[in-house]
Tab-separated table of C-alpha atoms in Angstrom:
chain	number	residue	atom	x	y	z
A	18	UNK	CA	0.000	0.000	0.000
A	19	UNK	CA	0.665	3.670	-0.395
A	20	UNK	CA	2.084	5.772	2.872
A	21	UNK	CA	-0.175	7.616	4.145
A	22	UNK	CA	-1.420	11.454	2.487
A	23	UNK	CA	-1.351	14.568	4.719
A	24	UNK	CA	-4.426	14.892	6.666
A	25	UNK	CA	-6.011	12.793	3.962
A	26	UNK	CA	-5.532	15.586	1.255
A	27	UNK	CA	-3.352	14.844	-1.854
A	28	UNK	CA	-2.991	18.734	-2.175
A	29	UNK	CA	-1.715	19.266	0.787
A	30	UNK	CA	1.691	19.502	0.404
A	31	UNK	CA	1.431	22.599	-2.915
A	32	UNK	CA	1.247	25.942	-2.208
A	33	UNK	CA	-2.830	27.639	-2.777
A	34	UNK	CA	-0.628	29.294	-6.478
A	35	UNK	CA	-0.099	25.784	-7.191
A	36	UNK	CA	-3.376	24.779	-6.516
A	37	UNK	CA	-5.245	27.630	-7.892
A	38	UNK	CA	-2.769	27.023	-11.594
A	39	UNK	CA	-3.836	22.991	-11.194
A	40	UNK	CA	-7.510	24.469	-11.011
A	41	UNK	CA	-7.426	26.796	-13.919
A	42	UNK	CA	-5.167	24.278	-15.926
A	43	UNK	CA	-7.737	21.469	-15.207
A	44	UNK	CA	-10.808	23.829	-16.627
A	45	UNK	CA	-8.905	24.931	-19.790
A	46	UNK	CA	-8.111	20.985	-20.761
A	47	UNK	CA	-11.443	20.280	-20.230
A	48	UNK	CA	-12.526	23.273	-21.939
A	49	UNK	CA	-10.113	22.672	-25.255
A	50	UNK	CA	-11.347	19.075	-25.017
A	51	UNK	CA	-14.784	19.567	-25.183
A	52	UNK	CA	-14.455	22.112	-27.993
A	53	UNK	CA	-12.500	19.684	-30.029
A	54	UNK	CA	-14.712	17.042	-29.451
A	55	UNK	CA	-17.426	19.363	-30.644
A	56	UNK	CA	-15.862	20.918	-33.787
A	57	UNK	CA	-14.127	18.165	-34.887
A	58	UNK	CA	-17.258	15.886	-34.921
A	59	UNK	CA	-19.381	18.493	-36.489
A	60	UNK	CA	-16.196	18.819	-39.223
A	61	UNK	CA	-15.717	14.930	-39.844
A	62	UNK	CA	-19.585	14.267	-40.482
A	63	UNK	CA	-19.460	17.368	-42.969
A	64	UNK	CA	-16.548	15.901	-44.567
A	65	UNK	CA	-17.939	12.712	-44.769
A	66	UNK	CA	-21.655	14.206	-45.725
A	67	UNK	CA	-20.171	16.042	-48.709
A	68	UNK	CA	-17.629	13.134	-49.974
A	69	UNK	CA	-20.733	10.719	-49.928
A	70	UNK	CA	-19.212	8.449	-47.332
A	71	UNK	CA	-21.449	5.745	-46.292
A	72	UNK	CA	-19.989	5.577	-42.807
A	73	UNK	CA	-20.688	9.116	-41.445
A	74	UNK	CA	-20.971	8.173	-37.959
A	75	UNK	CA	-17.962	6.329	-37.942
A	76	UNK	CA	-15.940	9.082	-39.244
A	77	UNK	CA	-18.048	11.771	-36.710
A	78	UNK	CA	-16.915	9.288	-33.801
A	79	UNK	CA	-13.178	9.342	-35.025
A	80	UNK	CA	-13.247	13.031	-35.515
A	81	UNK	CA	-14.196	13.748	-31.953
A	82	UNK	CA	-12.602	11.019	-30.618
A	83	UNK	CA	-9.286	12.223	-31.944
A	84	UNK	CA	-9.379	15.949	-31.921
A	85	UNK	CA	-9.516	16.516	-27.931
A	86	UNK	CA	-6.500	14.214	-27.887
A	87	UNK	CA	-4.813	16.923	-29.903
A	88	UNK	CA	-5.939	19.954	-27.739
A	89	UNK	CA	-4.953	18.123	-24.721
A	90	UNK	CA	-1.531	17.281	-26.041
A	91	UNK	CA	-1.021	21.362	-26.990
A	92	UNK	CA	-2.732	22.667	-23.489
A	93	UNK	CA	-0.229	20.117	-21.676
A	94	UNK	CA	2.865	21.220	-24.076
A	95	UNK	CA	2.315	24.784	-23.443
A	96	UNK	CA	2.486	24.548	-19.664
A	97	UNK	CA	4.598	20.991	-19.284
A	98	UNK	CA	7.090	22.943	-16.985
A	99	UNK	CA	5.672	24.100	-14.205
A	100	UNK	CA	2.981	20.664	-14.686
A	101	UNK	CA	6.638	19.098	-14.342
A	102	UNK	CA	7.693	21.122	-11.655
A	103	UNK	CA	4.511	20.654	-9.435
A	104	UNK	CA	4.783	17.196	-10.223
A	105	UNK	CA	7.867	16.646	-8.452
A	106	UNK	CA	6.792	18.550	-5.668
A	107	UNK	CA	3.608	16.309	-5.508
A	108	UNK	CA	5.950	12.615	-5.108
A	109	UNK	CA	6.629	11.647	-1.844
C-alpha cells in the first residue's frame, strides 16, 4: 500500500498558487477538449456528408474522438514545466 497522504488531502503539500494554476489548468483541458470534441465531430460528419461516405458516424466518432487528444496534447505542451515542476513537488 501507499504511505499515508497529509491529513487525507493529496494537495496538501502545494502551495494555494499551485493549486489555484492545477484548477485553472484542469478547466482549460477540459474546456479545449470539449471544444475539439465538438468541432471536430461536427467537421468529420461534414466531410464525410459532402464526400458521400457511407460511414458518417464512424468518421463523426473518429473526428471527436481524436481531436480533444490533440488539444490536450497542446494545453499540456504549453504549460509541461511548471505541470513538471509541481509534479515533483507532488511525489513523496
Amino acid at each position: 500500500t501507499s504511505p499515508p497522504l497529509l491529513h487525507d488531502d493529496p494537495m496538501g503539500a502545494i502551495s494555494a498558487e499551485d493549486r489555484a494554476f492545477l484548477e485553472a489548468f484542469g478547466r482549460r483541458i477540459s474546456m479545449t477538449a470539449s471544444g475539439c470534441a465538438v468541432a471536430g465531430g461536427l467537421a468529420a460528419y461534414g466531410v464525410a456528408r459532402q464526400l458521400a461516405w457511407r460511414r458518417r458516424g464512424l468518421t463523426t466518432f473518429f473526428g471527436a474522438t481524436m481531436t480533444p487528444l490533440v488539444g490536450w496534447w497542446f494545453v499540456v505542451m504549453q504549460e509541461r514545466e511548471r505541470v513538471a515542476g509541481i509534479a515533483q513537488r507532488l511525489q513523496l
